[in-house]
Amino acid sequence: MTGSRIAAARHHAAAFLEKIRTEYGLPVSQRVRESTELVVGELVTHAHQYASGPVLMQLRTSGGGADVVVRDGNPAVPVIHAAAPGRAGQYGLETIKEVAEKPSIEREPIGKRMRRSRPPLDSAFPTSRG
């Protein structure tokens, strides 16, 4: 069931970027689409793997980039581990760090909010859309 939720979240991100491209006439490269879907997949995977309860995802454009926000019910702040060649797994947040900017994790009354911005590689996005 979790795999289908992650796939649905990635599909939603692709549809969001397609809407930006078609309805607002802004270029969205394959590279931007793929890295945004990667960030969405990793954040949603992390939320489903380490938190209980509902997961909320928001996509928006602001400050010339695409923001991915995922909220979950676990208040614990995740740790990005140092690279370890022999370690199996737990590279999701490290991967996000490589393709996204402006990471932020904020505790909320119930759980936490993780946000990663994906700067556009094309022209700037408008603000307050999505």
Coordinates of N, CA and C in Angstrom, one line a residue:
M1 N 0.8 -1.2 0.0 CA 0.0 0.0 0.0 C 0.9 1.3 0.0
T2 N 1.9 1.3 0.8 CA 2.8 2.4 0.8 C 3.4 2.8 -0.5
G3 N 3.8 1.7 -1.3 CA 4.4 2.0 -2.6 C 3.4 2.7 -3.5
S4 N 2.2 2.3 -3.5 CA 1.2 3.0 -4.3 C 1.0 4.4 -3.9
R5 N 1.1 4.7 -2.6 CA 1.0 6.1 -2.1 C 2.2 7.0 -2.6
I6 N 3.3 6.4 -2.6 CA 4.5 7.1 -3.0 C 4.4 7.3 -4.5
A7 N 4.0 6.3 -5.3 CA 3.8 6.5 -6.7 C 2.8 7.6 -7.0
A8 N 1.7 7.6 -6.2 CA 0.6 8.6 -6.4 C 1.2 10.0 -6.1
A9 N 2.0 10.1 -5.1 CA 2.6 11.4 -4.8 C 3.5 11.9 -5.9
R10 N 4.3 11.0 -6.5 CA 5.2 11.4 -7.6 C 4.4 11.8 -8.8
H11 N 3.3 11.0 -9.1 CA 2.4 11.3 -10.2 C 1.8 12.7 -10.0
H12 N 1.4 13.0 -8.8 CA 0.8 14.3 -8.5 C 1.8 15.4 -8.7
A13 N 3.1 15.2 -8.3 CA 4.1 16.2 -8.6 C 4.3 16.4 -10.1
A14 N 4.3 15.4 -10.8 CA 4.5 15.5 -12.3 C 3.3 16.3 -12.9
A15 N 2.1 16.0 -12.4 CA 0.9 16.7 -12.9 C 1.0 18.2 -12.5
F16 N 1.4 18.5 -11.4 CA 1.6 19.9 -10.9 C 2.5 20.6 -11.8
L17 N 3.7 20.0 -12.1 CA 4.7 20.7 -13.0 C 4.2 20.8 -14.4
E18 N 3.4 19.8 -14.9 CA 2.8 19.9 -16.2 C 1.8 21.0 -16.3
K19 N 1.1 21.2 -15.2 CA 0.1 22.3 -15.2 C 0.9 23.7 -15.2
I20 N 2.0 23.8 -14.5 CA 2.8 25.0 -14.6 C 3.2 25.3 -16.0
R21 N 3.6 24.2 -16.7 CA 4.1 24.3 -18.1 C 3.0 24.7 -19.0
T22 N 1.8 24.0 -18.9 CA 0.8 24.2 -19.9 C -0.1 25.3 -19.6
E23 N -0.5 25.5 -18.4 CA -1.5 26.6 -18.1 C -0.8 28.0 -17.9
Y24 N 0.5 28.0 -17.5 CA 1.1 29.2 -17.2 C 2.2 29.5 -18.3
G25 N 2.5 28.5 -19.1 CA 3.4 28.7 -20.2 C 4.9 28.8 -19.8
L26 N 5.2 28.2 -18.7 CA 6.6 28.3 -18.2 C 7.3 27.0 -18.5
P27 N 8.6 27.1 -18.9 CA 9.3 25.9 -19.3 C 9.7 25.1 -18.0
V28 N 9.5 23.9 -18.1 CA 9.9 23.0 -17.0 C 10.6 21.8 -17.7
S29 N 11.9 21.8 -17.4 CA 12.8 20.8 -18.1 C 12.6 19.4 -17.5
Q30 N 13.0 18.4 -18.2 CA 13.0 17.0 -17.8 C 13.8 16.9 -16.5
R31 N 14.9 17.6 -16.4 CA 15.7 17.6 -15.2 C 15.0 18.1 -14.0
V32 N 14.3 19.2 -14.1 CA 13.5 19.8 -13.0 C 12.4 18.8 -12.6
R33 N 11.7 18.2 -13.6 CA 10.6 17.3 -13.3 C 11.2 16.1 -12.6
E34 N 12.2 15.5 -13.1 CA 12.8 14.3 -12.5 C 13.3 14.5 -11.0
S35 N 14.0 15.7 -10.8 CA 14.5 15.9 -9.5 C 13.4 16.3 -8.5
T36 N 12.3 16.9 -9.0 CA 11.2 17.2 -8.1 C 10.5 15.9 -7.7
E37 N 10.3 15.0 -8.7 CA 9.7 13.7 -8.4 C 10.5 12.9 -7.4
L38 N 11.8 13.0 -7.6 CA 12.8 12.3 -6.7 C 12.6 12.9 -5.2
V39 N 12.6 14.2 -5.1 CA 12.4 14.8 -3.7 C 11.1 14.4 -3.1
V40 N 10.0 14.4 -3.9 CA 8.7 14.0 -3.4 C 8.7 12.6 -3.0
G41 N 9.3 11.7 -3.8 CA 9.3 10.3 -3.5 C 10.1 10.0 -2.2
E42 N 11.2 10.7 -2.0 CA 12.0 10.4 -0.9 C 11.4 11.0 0.4
L43 N 10.8 12.2 0.3 CA 10.2 12.7 1.5 C 8.9 11.9 1.9
V44 N 8.1 11.5 1.0 CA 6.9 10.8 1.3 C 7.3 9.4 1.8
T45 N 8.3 8.8 1.2 CA 8.8 7.5 1.7 C 9.3 7.6 3.1
H46 N 10.0 8.7 3.4 CA 10.5 8.9 4.8 C 9.3 9.0 5.8
A47 N 8.3 9.8 5.4 CA 7.2 10.0 6.2 C 6.4 8.7 6.5
H48 N 6.2 7.9 5.5 CA 5.5 6.6 5.7 C 6.4 5.6 6.4
Q49 N 7.7 5.7 6.3 CA 8.5 4.7 7.0 C 8.7 5.0 8.5
Y50 N 8.8 6.3 8.8 CA 9.1 6.7 10.2 C 8.0 7.3 11.0
A51 N 6.9 7.6 10.4 CA 5.8 8.3 11.1 C 4.5 7.5 11.0
S52 N 3.7 7.7 12.0 CA 2.4 7.1 12.0 C 1.3 8.1 11.7
G53 N 0.2 7.7 11.3 CA -0.9 8.7 11.0 C -0.8 9.2 9.6
P54 N -1.6 10.3 9.3 CA -1.6 10.8 7.9 C -0.4 11.5 7.5
V55 N -0.2 11.6 6.2 CA 0.9 12.4 5.6 C 0.3 13.4 4.7
L56 N 0.7 14.6 4.8 CA 0.2 15.7 3.9 C 1.3 16.2 3.1
M57 N 1.1 16.3 1.8 CA 2.1 16.8 0.8 C 1.5 18.1 0.2
Q58 N 2.4 19.1 0.1 CA 2.0 20.3 -0.6 C 3.1 20.6 -1.6
L59 N 2.6 21.1 -2.8 CA 3.6 21.5 -3.8 C 3.2 23.0 -4.1
R60 N 4.2 23.8 -4.3 CA 3.9 25.2 -4.6 C 5.1 25.8 -5.3
T61 N 4.9 26.9 -5.9 CA 6.0 27.7 -6.5 C 6.2 28.9 -5.7
S62 N 7.4 29.3 -5.4 CA 7.7 30.5 -4.6 C 9.2 30.8 -4.8
G63 N 9.5 32.1 -4.8 CA 10.9 32.5 -4.9 C 11.6 32.0 -6.1
G64 N 11.0 31.8 -7.2 CA 11.7 31.3 -8.4 C 11.9 29.8 -8.4
G65 N 11.3 29.0 -7.5 CA 11.5 27.6 -7.5 C 10.3 26.8 -7.1
A66 N 10.4 25.5 -7.0 CA 9.3 24.7 -6.6 C 9.6 24.2 -5.2
D67 N 8.6 24.3 -4.4 CA 8.7 23.8 -3.0 C 8.0 22.5 -2.8
V68 N 8.5 21.6 -2.1 CA 7.9 20.4 -1.7 C 7.8 20.4 -0.2
V69 N 6.6 20.3 0.4 CA 6.4 20.3 1.8 C 5.7 19.0 2.2
V70 N 6.2 18.2 3.1 CA 5.6 17.0 3.6 C 5.5 17.1 5.1
R71 N 4.2 16.9 5.6 CA 4.0 16.9 7.0 C 3.6 15.5 7.4
D72 N 4.1 15.1 8.6 CA 3.8 13.8 9.2 C 3.6 13.9 10.7
G73 N 3.2 12.8 11.3 CA 2.9 12.8 12.7 C 4.0 12.5 13.7
N74 N 5.2 12.4 13.2 CA 6.4 12.1 14.0 C 7.2 13.3 14.3
P75 N 7.3 13.8 15.6 CA 8.0 15.0 15.8 C 9.5 14.9 15.8
A76 N 10.0 13.7 15.7 CA 11.5 13.5 15.6 C 12.1 14.1 14.3
V77 N 13.2 14.8 14.5 CA 13.8 15.4 13.4 C 14.8 14.4 12.8
P78 N 14.7 14.1 11.5 CA 15.6 13.1 10.9 C 17.0 13.6 10.8
V79 N 17.9 12.6 10.8 CA 19.3 12.8 10.8 C 19.8 12.4 9.4
I80 N 20.6 13.3 8.8 CA 21.2 13.0 7.5 C 22.6 12.4 7.9
H81 N 22.8 11.1 7.5 CA 24.0 10.4 7.9 C 25.1 10.8 6.9
A82 N 26.3 10.7 7.5 CA 27.5 10.9 6.6 C 27.6 9.7 5.7
A83 N 28.2 9.9 4.5 CA 28.4 8.8 3.6 C 29.1 7.6 4.2
A84 N 28.6 6.4 4.0 CA 29.3 5.2 4.5 C 29.2 4.2 3.4
P85 N 30.3 3.9 2.8 CA 30.2 3.0 1.6 C 29.6 1.6 1.9
G86 N 29.8 1.1 3.1 CA 29.3 -0.2 3.5 C 27.8 -0.3 4.0
R87 N 27.3 0.9 4.1 CA 25.9 1.0 4.7 C 24.9 0.7 3.6
A88 N 23.9 -0.1 4.0 CA 22.8 -0.4 3.1 C 21.6 0.5 3.4
G89 N 21.1 1.2 2.5 CA 19.9 2.0 2.7 C 20.2 3.3 3.5
Q90 N 19.1 4.0 3.8 CA 19.1 5.3 4.5 C 19.9 6.4 3.8
Y91 N 19.8 6.4 2.4 CA 20.4 7.5 1.7 C 19.4 8.5 1.1
G92 N 18.1 8.4 1.4 CA 17.1 9.2 0.9 C 17.3 10.7 1.2
L93 N 17.6 11.1 2.4 CA 17.8 12.5 2.8 C 19.1 13.0 2.2
E94 N 20.1 12.1 2.1 CA 21.4 12.5 1.5 C 21.2 12.9 0.0
T95 N 20.4 12.0 -0.6 CA 20.0 12.3 -2.1 C 19.3 13.6 -2.2
I96 N 18.3 13.8 -1.4 CA 17.6 15.1 -1.5 C 18.5 16.3 -1.3
K97 N 19.4 16.2 -0.4 CA 20.4 17.3 -0.1 C 21.2 17.6 -1.4
E98 N 21.4 16.6 -2.2 CA 22.2 16.8 -3.4 C 21.4 17.5 -4.5
V99 N 20.1 17.3 -4.6 CA 19.3 17.9 -5.7 C 18.4 19.1 -5.3
A100 N 18.4 19.4 -4.0 CA 17.5 20.4 -3.6 C 18.2 21.4 -2.7
E101 N 17.6 22.6 -2.5 CA 18.1 23.6 -1.7 C 17.2 23.9 -0.5
K102 N 17.7 24.8 0.4 CA 16.9 25.3 1.5 C 16.2 24.3 2.3
P103 N 16.9 23.3 2.8 CA 16.1 22.3 3.6 C 15.7 23.0 4.9
S104 N 14.5 22.6 5.3 CA 14.0 23.0 6.6 C 13.2 22.0 7.2
I105 N 13.3 21.8 8.5 CA 12.5 20.8 9.3 C 12.0 21.6 10.5
E106 N 10.7 21.7 10.6 CA 10.1 22.4 11.7 C 9.1 21.5 12.5
R107 N 9.3 21.5 13.8 CA 8.3 20.7 14.6 C 7.0 21.5 14.6
E108 N 5.9 20.8 14.7 CA 4.6 21.4 14.7 C 3.9 20.8 15.9
P109 N 2.7 21.3 16.3 CA 2.0 20.8 17.5 C 1.8 19.3 17.4
I110 N 1.6 18.8 16.2 CA 1.5 17.3 16.0 C 2.5 16.9 14.9
G111 N 3.6 16.5 15.2 CA 4.6 16.0 14.2 C 5.5 17.1 13.7
K112 N 5.9 17.0 12.5 CA 6.9 17.9 11.9 C 6.5 18.2 10.4
R113 N 7.2 19.2 9.9 CA 7.0 19.6 8.5 C 8.4 19.7 7.9
M114 N 8.6 18.9 6.8 CA 9.9 18.9 6.1 C 9.7 19.6 4.8
R115 N 10.6 20.6 4.5 CA 10.5 21.3 3.2 C 11.8 21.3 2.5
R116 N 11.7 21.1 1.2 CA 12.9 21.2 0.4 C 12.5 22.0 -0.9
S117 N 13.3 22.9 -1.2 CA 13.1 23.7 -2.4 C 13.9 23.2 -3.6
R118 N 13.3 23.2 -4.7 CA 14.0 22.7 -5.9 C 14.1 23.9 -6.9
P119 N 15.3 24.5 -7.0 CA 15.4 25.7 -7.9 C 15.2 25.3 -9.3
P120 N 14.5 26.1 -10.1 CA 14.3 25.8 -11.5 C 15.6 25.9 -12.3
L121 N 15.8 25.0 -13.3 CA 16.9 25.1 -14.2 C 16.6 25.8 -15.4
D122 N 15.3 26.2 -15.5 CA 14.8 26.9 -16.7 C 14.6 28.4 -16.3
S123 N 13.5 29.0 -16.7 CA 13.2 30.4 -16.3 C 12.5 30.3 -14.9
A124 N 12.4 31.5 -14.3 CA 11.8 31.5 -13.0 C 10.3 31.2 -13.0
F125 N 9.9 30.6 -11.9 CA 8.5 30.3 -11.7 C 7.9 31.6 -11.1
P126 N 6.6 31.8 -11.3 CA 5.9 32.9 -10.6 C 5.8 32.5 -9.1
T127 N 5.5 33.5 -8.3 CA 5.3 33.2 -6.9 C 3.8 33.0 -6.6
S128 N 3.6 32.3 -5.5 CA 2.2 32.0 -5.0 C 1.3 31.3 -6.0
R129 N 1.8 30.3 -6.7 CA 1.0 29.5 -7.5 C 1.0 28.1 -6.9
G130 N 0.0 27.2 -7.3 CA 0.1 25.8 -6.9 C -1.0 25.5 -5.9

